[in-house]
Tab-separated table of C-alpha atoms in Angstrom:
chain	number	residue	atom	x	y	z
D	1	MET	CA	116.994	63.808	101.897
D	2	LYS	CA	114.796	66.647	103.135
D	3	THR	CA	115.831	70.267	103.657
D	4	ALA	CA	114.382	73.668	104.489
D	5	ILE	CA	116.051	76.725	102.965
D	6	ILE	CA	115.164	80.225	104.166
D	7	ASP	CA	116.146	83.205	102.028
D	8	LEU	CA	116.244	86.167	104.389
D	9	GLY	CA	115.879	89.021	101.934
D	10	THR	CA	115.382	92.752	102.163
D	11	ASN	CA	111.619	92.648	101.547
D	12	THR	CA	110.580	89.080	102.237
D	13	CYS	CA	111.569	85.967	104.125
D	14	ASN	CA	111.198	83.085	101.655
D	15	LEU	CA	110.853	79.458	102.720
D	16	LEU	CA	111.501	76.429	100.509
D	17	ILE	CA	111.135	72.858	101.769
D	18	ALA	CA	112.175	70.076	99.419
D	19	ASP	CA	112.881	66.368	99.231
D	20	TYR	CA	115.876	65.620	97.050
D	21	SER	CA	118.375	63.073	95.794
D	22	ALA	CA	121.454	63.490	93.616
D	23	ASP	CA	119.410	63.736	90.422
D	24	GLU	CA	115.865	64.797	91.310
D	25	PHE	CA	113.897	67.004	93.683
D	26	ASN	CA	110.346	67.496	94.881
D	27	ILE	CA	109.255	70.839	96.310
D	28	LEU	CA	107.047	70.125	99.322
D	29	HIS	CA	106.350	73.712	100.358
D	30	GLN	CA	107.243	77.233	99.331
D	31	SER	CA	106.004	80.502	100.747
D	32	LYS	CA	107.080	84.042	101.491
D	33	GLN	CA	106.317	86.470	104.264
D	34	LEU	CA	106.745	90.237	104.263
D	35	ILE	CA	109.445	91.458	106.673
D	36	ARG	CA	110.392	94.882	105.235
D	37	MET	CA	113.919	94.693	106.580
D	38	GLY	CA	114.689	97.394	104.057
D	39	ASP	CA	112.659	100.051	105.833
D	40	ILE	CA	113.783	103.664	106.215
D	41	LYS	CA	116.885	102.577	108.161
D	42	ILE	CA	118.323	100.938	105.028
D	43	LYS	CA	119.586	104.397	103.996
D	44	ASP	CA	121.948	104.255	106.977
D	45	ASN	CA	122.817	100.560	106.460
D	46	LEU	CA	121.062	99.658	109.688
D	47	ILE	CA	118.439	97.061	110.607
D	48	SER	CA	115.750	98.697	112.724
D	49	ASN	CA	114.508	97.146	115.964
D	50	GLU	CA	111.069	96.898	114.361
D	51	ALA	CA	112.552	94.940	111.430
D	52	VAL	CA	114.234	92.510	113.841
D	53	GLU	CA	110.866	91.899	115.509
D	54	ARG	CA	109.185	91.336	112.134
D	55	VAL	CA	111.865	88.818	111.149
D	56	LEU	CA	111.523	86.872	114.398
D	57	ALA	CA	107.723	86.800	114.115
D	58	VAL	CA	107.914	85.410	110.567
D	59	LEU	CA	110.563	82.835	111.490
D	60	GLU	CA	108.299	81.618	114.309
D	61	VAL	CA	105.552	80.941	111.739
D	62	GLN	CA	107.987	79.258	109.366
D	63	GLN	CA	109.370	77.071	112.156
D	64	LYS	CA	105.902	75.595	112.613
D	65	GLN	CA	105.757	74.693	108.913
D	66	ILE	CA	109.241	73.180	109.070
D	67	LYS	CA	108.295	71.048	112.075
D	68	PHE	CA	104.990	70.035	110.474
D	69	ILE	CA	106.816	68.637	107.443
D	70	GLU	CA	109.395	67.099	109.798
D	71	THR	CA	112.438	68.734	108.266
D	72	GLY	CA	115.630	68.356	110.243
D	73	ASN	CA	118.078	70.284	108.091
D	74	VAL	CA	117.463	74.057	108.058
D	75	LYS	CA	119.615	76.618	106.233
D	76	ILE	CA	119.126	80.407	106.535
D	77	ILE	CA	120.814	82.545	103.902
D	78	ALA	CA	120.927	86.326	104.452
D	79	THR	CA	121.623	88.709	101.593
D	80	SER	CA	122.127	92.403	100.819
D	81	SER	CA	120.443	94.289	103.648
D	82	VAL	CA	122.025	92.034	106.288
D	83	ARG	CA	125.522	91.934	104.796
D	84	ALA	CA	125.580	95.745	104.497
D	85	ALA	CA	124.138	96.399	107.960
D	86	LYS	CA	126.445	97.878	110.575
D	87	ASN	CA	124.437	96.106	113.287
D	88	LYS	CA	124.011	92.741	111.523
D	89	GLU	CA	125.209	90.779	114.563
D	90	THR	CA	122.184	91.981	116.552
D	91	LEU	CA	119.867	90.256	114.072
D	92	VAL	CA	122.013	87.124	113.710
D	93	GLU	CA	122.221	86.637	117.475
D	94	ALA	CA	118.477	87.220	117.896
D	95	ILE	CA	117.706	84.596	115.243
D	96	LYS	CA	120.109	82.072	116.782
D	97	LYS	CA	118.605	82.631	120.222
D	98	ALA	CA	114.983	82.363	119.019
D	99	THR	CA	115.345	79.455	116.569
D	100	GLY	CA	118.685	77.758	117.115
D	101	TYR	CA	119.387	78.166	113.409
D	102	PRO	CA	122.706	79.634	112.260
D	103	VAL	CA	122.621	82.364	109.614
D	104	GLU	CA	124.917	82.353	106.588
D	105	ILE	CA	125.512	85.916	105.381
D	106	VAL	CA	126.552	85.648	101.748
D	107	SER	CA	128.656	88.075	99.744
D	108	GLY	CA	127.256	89.638	96.588
D	109	GLU	CA	129.474	87.330	94.516
D	110	ARG	CA	128.205	84.265	96.373
D	111	GLU	CA	124.604	85.461	95.982
D	112	ALA	CA	125.111	85.729	92.215
D	113	GLU	CA	126.532	82.189	92.111
D	114	LEU	CA	123.544	80.771	93.995
D	115	ILE	CA	121.111	82.582	91.687
D	116	PHE	CA	122.926	81.121	88.663
D	117	LYS	CA	122.680	77.620	90.145
D	118	GLY	CA	118.975	78.147	90.812
D	119	VAL	CA	118.499	78.960	87.124
D	120	LEU	CA	120.468	75.818	86.219
D	121	LEU	CA	118.084	73.774	88.373
D	122	ALA	CA	115.174	75.234	86.403
D	123	LEU	CA	116.640	74.995	82.909
D	124	ASP	CA	119.460	72.398	83.178
D	125	SER	CA	121.439	74.376	80.596
D	126	ILE	CA	121.343	78.046	79.600
D	127	GLU	CA	120.855	78.487	75.874
D	128	PRO	CA	121.267	80.886	74.149
D	129	LYS	CA	123.899	83.015	75.869
D	130	SER	CA	121.902	85.035	78.419
D	131	VAL	CA	122.016	87.680	81.097
D	132	ILE	CA	120.346	86.505	84.306
D	133	LEU	CA	118.785	89.298	86.356
D	134	ASP	CA	117.598	89.014	89.941
D	135	ILE	CA	116.073	92.262	91.201
D	136	GLY	CA	116.123	92.376	94.979
D	137	GLY	CA	115.191	94.869	97.619
D	138	GLY	CA	118.798	95.521	98.621
D	139	SER	CA	120.819	94.456	95.584
D	140	ASN	CA	120.594	93.509	91.927
D	141	GLU	CA	122.543	90.568	90.532
D	142	LEU	CA	123.404	90.329	86.836
D	143	ILE	CA	125.058	87.142	85.628
D	144	LEU	CA	126.123	86.485	82.054
D	145	ALA	CA	125.935	82.759	81.428
D	146	HIS	CA	126.056	80.159	78.674
D	147	LYS	CA	125.250	76.463	78.961
D	148	LYS	CA	126.523	75.560	82.468
D	149	GLU	CA	129.067	78.322	82.928
D	150	ILE	CA	129.163	81.838	84.361
D	151	LEU	CA	130.855	84.197	81.896
D	152	TRP	CA	130.696	87.300	84.101
D	153	LYS	CA	128.763	88.441	87.176
D	154	GLU	CA	128.121	91.406	89.424
D	155	SER	CA	126.105	92.322	92.487
D	156	GLN	CA	125.309	95.979	93.099
D	157	PRO	CA	123.514	97.584	96.084
D	158	THR	CA	120.875	99.059	93.773
D	159	GLY	CA	117.859	97.043	94.953
D	160	MET	CA	114.417	98.567	94.798
D	161	ALA	CA	113.998	99.187	98.549
D	162	ARG	CA	117.171	101.260	98.372
D	163	ILE	CA	115.876	103.053	95.255
D	164	ILE	CA	112.554	104.145	96.769
D	165	ASN	CA	114.368	105.346	99.887
D	166	LYS	CA	116.965	107.228	97.822
D	167	PHE	CA	114.651	108.878	95.280
D	168	ALA	CA	111.373	110.663	95.987
D	169	LEU	CA	109.194	109.298	93.175
D	170	SER	CA	105.878	110.876	92.237
D	171	ASP	CA	102.580	109.017	92.040
D	172	PRO	CA	102.490	108.185	89.177
D	173	ILE	CA	106.165	108.434	88.303
D	174	LYS	CA	107.081	111.390	86.055
D	175	PRO	CA	109.129	111.166	82.806
D	176	ARG	CA	111.921	113.250	84.371
D	177	GLU	CA	112.118	110.832	87.314
D	178	ILE	CA	112.380	107.899	84.898
D	179	GLN	CA	115.337	109.648	83.258
D	180	ILE	CA	116.975	110.177	86.659
D	181	LEU	CA	116.608	106.473	87.461
D	182	GLN	CA	117.976	105.503	84.039
D	183	HIS	CA	121.060	107.681	84.581
D	184	TYR	CA	121.551	106.133	88.015
D	185	PHE	CA	121.239	102.561	86.713
D	186	THR	CA	123.618	103.364	83.854
D	187	ALA	CA	126.223	104.684	86.288
D	188	ARG	CA	125.956	101.682	88.622
D	189	HIS	CA	125.541	98.932	86.008
D	190	GLN	CA	127.599	100.291	83.120
D	191	ALA	CA	129.993	97.320	83.256
D	192	ALA	CA	127.098	94.852	82.955
D	193	PHE	CA	125.556	96.710	80.027
D	194	GLN	CA	128.940	96.783	78.286
D	195	GLN	CA	129.539	93.088	78.931
D	196	CYS	CA	126.204	92.259	77.311
D	197	LYS	CA	127.196	94.241	74.201
D	198	THR	CA	130.745	92.878	74.060
D	199	ARG	CA	129.617	89.266	74.430
D	200	ALA	CA	126.580	89.693	72.136
D	201	VAL	CA	124.117	88.659	74.831
D	202	ASN	CA	120.550	89.463	73.793
D	203	ALA	CA	118.478	87.039	75.890
D	204	LEU	CA	117.276	87.892	79.406
D	205	ILE	CA	116.394	85.415	82.136
D	206	GLY	CA	114.440	87.141	84.900
D	207	CYS	CA	114.449	85.469	88.304
D	208	SER	CA	111.640	85.450	90.806
D	209	GLY	CA	110.413	88.674	92.503
D	210	SER	CA	109.457	91.382	90.031
D	211	PHE	CA	109.472	88.953	87.112
D	212	ASP	CA	106.957	86.719	88.916
D	213	THR	CA	104.696	89.749	89.322
D	214	ILE	CA	105.046	90.708	85.649
D	215	ALA	CA	104.151	87.143	84.625
D	216	ASP	CA	101.196	87.096	87.056
D	217	ILE	CA	99.840	90.345	85.589
D	218	ILE	CA	100.223	88.960	82.055
D	219	ASP	CA	98.512	85.680	83.005
D	220	GLN	CA	95.929	87.466	85.184
D	221	VAL	CA	96.429	85.159	88.150
D	222	ASN	CA	96.786	85.950	91.837
D	223	PRO	CA	100.288	86.119	93.369
D	224	ASP	CA	101.712	82.638	94.160
D	225	GLU	CA	98.725	80.983	92.471
D	226	LYS	CA	100.825	79.792	89.533
D	227	GLN	CA	104.231	78.281	90.272
D	228	ARG	CA	106.451	78.466	87.196
D	229	GLN	CA	109.724	76.664	86.667
D	230	PHE	CA	110.096	78.856	83.591
D	231	GLN	CA	107.889	80.742	81.147
D	232	GLU	CA	108.538	82.915	78.120
D	233	ILE	CA	107.517	86.577	78.378
D	234	PRO	CA	107.081	88.010	74.872
D	235	LEU	CA	108.504	91.518	74.579
D	236	SER	CA	105.095	92.751	73.390
D	237	ASP	CA	103.502	91.481	76.617
D	238	PHE	CA	106.288	92.965	78.720
D	239	TYR	CA	105.725	96.395	77.201
D	240	LYS	CA	101.972	96.208	77.782
D	241	VAL	CA	102.705	95.654	81.487
D	242	HIS	CA	105.427	98.319	81.381
D	243	SER	CA	102.986	100.915	80.028
D	244	LEU	CA	100.328	99.868	82.533
D	245	LEU	CA	102.663	100.214	85.513
D	246	ILE	CA	104.499	103.366	84.437
D	247	ASN	CA	101.199	105.197	84.068
D	248	SER	CA	99.582	103.809	87.221
D	249	THR	CA	99.033	105.324	90.643
D	250	ARG	CA	99.766	103.399	93.807
D	251	GLU	CA	96.027	103.014	94.430
D	252	GLN	CA	95.518	101.577	90.949
D	253	ARG	CA	98.328	99.061	91.481
D	254	THR	CA	96.733	97.789	94.701
D	255	LYS	CA	93.722	96.716	92.617
D	256	MET	CA	95.611	95.087	89.730
D	257	LYS	CA	95.106	91.366	89.189
D	258	GLY	CA	98.447	89.679	89.808
D	259	MET	CA	99.982	92.516	91.837
D	260	ASP	CA	101.873	91.201	94.850
D	261	LYS	CA	101.321	93.539	97.810
D	262	VAL	CA	105.064	93.320	98.523
D	263	ARG	CA	105.790	94.981	95.164
D	264	ILE	CA	103.195	97.744	94.995
D	265	ASP	CA	105.874	100.409	95.524
D	266	LEU	CA	108.899	98.475	94.249
D	267	ILE	CA	107.574	97.339	90.878
D	268	VAL	CA	107.724	100.756	89.167
D	269	PRO	CA	111.490	101.370	89.569
D	270	ALA	CA	112.016	97.655	88.859
D	271	ILE	CA	110.270	97.842	85.507
D	272	VAL	CA	112.187	101.028	84.678
D	273	PHE	CA	115.401	99.071	85.299
D	274	ILE	CA	114.290	96.084	83.205
D	275	ASP	CA	113.304	98.356	80.325
D	276	HIS	CA	116.655	100.145	80.558
D	277	LEU	CA	118.567	96.842	80.476
D	278	ILE	CA	116.547	95.681	77.463
D	279	LYS	CA	117.414	98.837	75.537
D	280	GLN	CA	121.041	99.082	76.651
D	281	ALA	CA	121.834	95.427	75.924
D	282	GLY	CA	119.591	94.943	72.889
D	283	ILE	CA	117.538	92.186	74.515
D	284	VAL	CA	115.201	90.362	72.101
D	285	SER	CA	113.754	87.635	74.360
D	286	ILE	CA	112.774	87.243	78.020
D	287	LEU	CA	112.413	84.024	79.997
D	288	GLN	CA	110.952	84.185	83.504
D	289	THR	CA	111.769	81.630	86.176
D	290	GLY	CA	110.498	81.308	89.725
D	291	PHE	CA	113.823	79.667	90.663
D	292	SER	CA	116.569	81.728	92.251
D	293	LEU	CA	118.765	81.735	95.365
D	294	ARG	CA	116.875	79.125	97.419
D	295	GLU	CA	116.812	76.722	94.508
D	296	GLY	CA	120.512	77.395	93.957
D	297	ALA	CA	121.231	76.235	97.498
D	298	LEU	CA	119.135	73.133	96.794
D	299	TYR	CA	121.110	72.534	93.587
D	300	GLU	CA	124.348	72.563	95.597
D	301	MET	CA	122.944	70.068	98.101
D	302	MET	CA	121.939	67.738	95.274
D	303	LYS	CA	125.379	67.958	93.673
D	304	SER	CA	127.080	67.238	97.006
D	305	LEU	CA	125.497	63.763	97.297
């Protein structure tokens, strides 16, 4: 079986094409394109006309890749910025008209489930007991999991595109601004932090996005050059990157080896959040995986055969 899965996110439109059976898969193509759906209008929970045009332009490019690989089954999954948008139907109808593809708008709970299943596809079983974190542009998902089960999950509209539109951050970020972000994350994710403590979860699995960029900076490779099913990130290496980014200007980040242009502005509040989670939950180990929502949808397709 062959499928194309498009993750229509707040920052990027991510395409995965895979061949699969009930017990194995082969990734034929994966790529991402910048769409910036979470532009200034995200503050009002609206999708701008310019964002709609960017989405359609990217989908046109991705359609060519889908046709080139001769993929008949196409699934588009839309997440935080679309589900929260007051004018979401405008985008959905435009996509259907331009491509013929239906759009599945998932709830935050469903998004967390798909992310968990993507991690299962990467690791087969989650050991030790871990908190899975997917940092998005519109929302953050935290899932406490052990072996093949979800213990607890949440999705909060605290993604990094929303953060940079909500808070005016200096360049470089100031210590007082870091404290403001920490207080905000504590208020919005207090239940997750408490669950980690109550359930004695001290391992972190970081999915895709910001964690890919952190791993790329550590490995000193260009974005998307190294595809990782999973890779350990020692805490010492994480804090070297943390110090580098916290003290950097935007111009310095544009020149960093491994810095994805999509994350030049988003990576600083993201690493503040990761650091805060580490300290609040008492995290002692980090595992990075490039697998997330798209791979979770693939996992479901495999299990349905």
